[in-house]
C-alpha positions as a printed NumPy array, in Angstrom:
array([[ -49.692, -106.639,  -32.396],
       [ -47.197, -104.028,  -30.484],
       [ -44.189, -105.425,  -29.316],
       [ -43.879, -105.247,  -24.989],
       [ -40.865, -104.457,  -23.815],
       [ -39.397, -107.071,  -21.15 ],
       [ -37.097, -106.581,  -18.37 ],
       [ -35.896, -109.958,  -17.171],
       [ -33.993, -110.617,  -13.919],
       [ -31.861, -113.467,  -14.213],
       [ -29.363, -115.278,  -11.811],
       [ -25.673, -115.466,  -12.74 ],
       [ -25.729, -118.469,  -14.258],
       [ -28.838, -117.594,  -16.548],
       [ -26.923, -113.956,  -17.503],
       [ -23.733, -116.044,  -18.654],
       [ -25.745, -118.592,  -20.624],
       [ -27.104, -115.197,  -22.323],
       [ -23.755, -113.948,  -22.898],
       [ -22.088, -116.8  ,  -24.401],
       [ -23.968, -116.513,  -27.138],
       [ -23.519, -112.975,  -27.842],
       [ -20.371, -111.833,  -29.135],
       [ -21.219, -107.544,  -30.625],
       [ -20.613, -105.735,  -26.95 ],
       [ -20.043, -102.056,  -25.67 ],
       [ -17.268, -101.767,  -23.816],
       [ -17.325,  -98.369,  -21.327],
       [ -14.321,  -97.423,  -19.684],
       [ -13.652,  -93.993,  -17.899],
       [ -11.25 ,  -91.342,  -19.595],
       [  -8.856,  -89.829,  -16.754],
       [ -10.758,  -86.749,  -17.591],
       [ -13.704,  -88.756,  -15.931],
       [ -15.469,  -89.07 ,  -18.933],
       [ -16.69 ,  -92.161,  -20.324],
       [ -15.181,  -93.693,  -23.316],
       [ -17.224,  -96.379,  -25.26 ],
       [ -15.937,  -99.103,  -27.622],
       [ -17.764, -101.504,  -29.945],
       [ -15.762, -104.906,  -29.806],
       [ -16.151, -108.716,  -30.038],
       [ -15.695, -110.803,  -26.774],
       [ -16.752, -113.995,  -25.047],
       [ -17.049, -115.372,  -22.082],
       [ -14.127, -117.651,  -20.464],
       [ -14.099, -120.941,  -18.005],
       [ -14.703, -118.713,  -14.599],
       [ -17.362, -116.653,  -15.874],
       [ -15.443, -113.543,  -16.767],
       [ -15.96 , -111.412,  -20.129],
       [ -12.605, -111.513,  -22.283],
       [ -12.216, -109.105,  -24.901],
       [  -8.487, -108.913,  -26.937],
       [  -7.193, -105.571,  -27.512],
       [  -3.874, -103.995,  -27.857],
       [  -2.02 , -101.775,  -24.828],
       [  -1.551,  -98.745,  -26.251],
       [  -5.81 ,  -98.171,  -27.175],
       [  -7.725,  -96.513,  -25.053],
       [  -9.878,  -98.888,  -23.586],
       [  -6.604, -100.879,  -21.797],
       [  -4.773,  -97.343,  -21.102],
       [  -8.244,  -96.5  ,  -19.231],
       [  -8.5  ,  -99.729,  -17.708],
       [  -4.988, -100.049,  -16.316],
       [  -6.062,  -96.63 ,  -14.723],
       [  -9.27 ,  -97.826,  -13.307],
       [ -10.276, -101.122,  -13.514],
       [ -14.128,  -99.979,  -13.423],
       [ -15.57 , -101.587,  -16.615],
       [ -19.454, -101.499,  -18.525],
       [ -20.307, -103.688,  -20.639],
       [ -23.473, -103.537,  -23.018],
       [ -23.921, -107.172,  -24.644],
       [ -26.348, -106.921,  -27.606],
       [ -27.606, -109.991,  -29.949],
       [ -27.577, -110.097,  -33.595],
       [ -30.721, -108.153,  -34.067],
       [ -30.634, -105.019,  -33.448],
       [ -33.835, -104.901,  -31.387],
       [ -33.327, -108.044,  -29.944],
       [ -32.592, -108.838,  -26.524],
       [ -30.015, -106.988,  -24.425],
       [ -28.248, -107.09 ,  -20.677],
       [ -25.605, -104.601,  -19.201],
       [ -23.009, -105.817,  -17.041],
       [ -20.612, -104.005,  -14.657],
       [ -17.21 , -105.467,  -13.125],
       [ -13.828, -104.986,  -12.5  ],
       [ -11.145, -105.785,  -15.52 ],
       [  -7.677, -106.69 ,  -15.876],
       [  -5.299, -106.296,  -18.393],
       [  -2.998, -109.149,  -19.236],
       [  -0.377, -108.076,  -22.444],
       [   1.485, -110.666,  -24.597],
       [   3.961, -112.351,  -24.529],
       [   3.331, -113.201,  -20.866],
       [   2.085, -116.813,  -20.659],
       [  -1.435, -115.509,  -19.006],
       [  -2.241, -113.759,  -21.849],
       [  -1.341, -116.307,  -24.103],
       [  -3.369, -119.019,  -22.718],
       [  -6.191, -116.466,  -22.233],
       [  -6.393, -115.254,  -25.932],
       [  -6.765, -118.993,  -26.898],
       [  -9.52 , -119.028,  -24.752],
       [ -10.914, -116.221,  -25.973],
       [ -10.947, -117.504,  -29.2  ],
       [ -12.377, -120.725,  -28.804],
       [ -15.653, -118.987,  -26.649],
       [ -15.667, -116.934,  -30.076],
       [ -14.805, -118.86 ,  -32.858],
       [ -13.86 , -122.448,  -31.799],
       [ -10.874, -124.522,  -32.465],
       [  -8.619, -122.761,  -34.608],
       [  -6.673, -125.267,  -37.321],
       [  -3.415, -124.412,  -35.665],
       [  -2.906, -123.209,  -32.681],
       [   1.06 , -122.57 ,  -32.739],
       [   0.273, -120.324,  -35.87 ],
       [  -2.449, -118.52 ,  -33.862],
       [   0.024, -117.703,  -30.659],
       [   2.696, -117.152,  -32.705],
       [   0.429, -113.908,  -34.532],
       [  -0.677, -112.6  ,  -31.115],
       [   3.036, -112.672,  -29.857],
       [   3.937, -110.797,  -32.698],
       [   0.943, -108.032,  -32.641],
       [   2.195, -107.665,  -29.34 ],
       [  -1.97 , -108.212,  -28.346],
       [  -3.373, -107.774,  -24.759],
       [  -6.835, -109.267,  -23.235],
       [  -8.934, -107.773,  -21.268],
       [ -10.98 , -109.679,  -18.266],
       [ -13.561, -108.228,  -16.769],
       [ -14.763, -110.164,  -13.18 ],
       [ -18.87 , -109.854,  -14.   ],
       [ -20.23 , -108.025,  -10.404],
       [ -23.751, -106.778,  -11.092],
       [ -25.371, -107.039,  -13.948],
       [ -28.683, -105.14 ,  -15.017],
       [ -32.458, -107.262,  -16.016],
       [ -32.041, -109.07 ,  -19.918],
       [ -34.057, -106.795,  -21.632],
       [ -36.066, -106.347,  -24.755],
       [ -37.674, -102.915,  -26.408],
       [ -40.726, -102.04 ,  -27.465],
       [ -44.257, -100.018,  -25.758],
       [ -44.237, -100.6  ,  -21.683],
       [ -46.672, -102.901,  -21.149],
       [ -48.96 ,  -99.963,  -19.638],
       [ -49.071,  -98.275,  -22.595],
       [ -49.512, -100.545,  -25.289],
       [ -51.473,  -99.631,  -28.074],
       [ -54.752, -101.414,  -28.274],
       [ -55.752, -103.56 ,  -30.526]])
């Protein structure tokens, strides 16, 4: 039997559901050349709905973000031809050691991982990579969507 490909629209609360539980993204940022710049990293999604995503300052996708907040983001399940949504917003940049982006890397980690088994150890190691997060306010977002033949054009049988 072919596989159909499926182009869901959801409502906001149905696309974070979807998200939560997806943690392999593309992250698109523009260059100041006006080129995009694409990054494959983990991220989550925090109590108000927006995608977090640690970093450090100094790469690319935070330089390009401090720059112009304009952010993609292509959230993609475990299997590869599994289901898929892209999301646009607007991001921030919060750096260590500020409190912010201390309480918002724990957060990041439990929408990730959990509860970590010591969470003075686990600030203390993003103070000292110097680490940033990234937030990204979710704005429009694009149907969850699968692969496969469009249902017009199927093969029968």
């Amino acid at each position: 039997m072919p596989r159909i490909a499926t182009n869901d629209r959801v409502e906001r609360d149905q696309l974070l559901d979807f998200v939560r539980t997806r943690h392999h993204y593309v992250l698109v940022t523009t260059r100041a050349n006006g080129r995009p710049q694409l990054s494959p990293v983990s991220g989550g999604v925090d109590g108000e709905g927006r995608v977090v995503i640690s970093t450090y300052p100094d790469r690319a996708k935070a330089v390009n973000l401090r720059r112009n907040p304009a952010a993609s983001v292509l959230v993609l399940s475990e299997d590869w031809d599994d289901a898929w949504v892209q999301l646009d917003g607007s991001a921030e940049v919060l750096d260590m050691p500020s409190p912010e982006a201390e309480d918002g890397l724990v957060e990041y980690y439990r929408c990730i991982a959990g509860e970590h088994p010591d969470w003075e150890e686990y600030c203390a190691a993003m103070r000292r990579q110097g680490k940033s997060l990234i937030r990204i306010a979710v704005e429009s977002w694009g149907p969850v969507a699968t692969g496969g033949f469009p249902p017009d054009r199927a093969p029968a049988g």
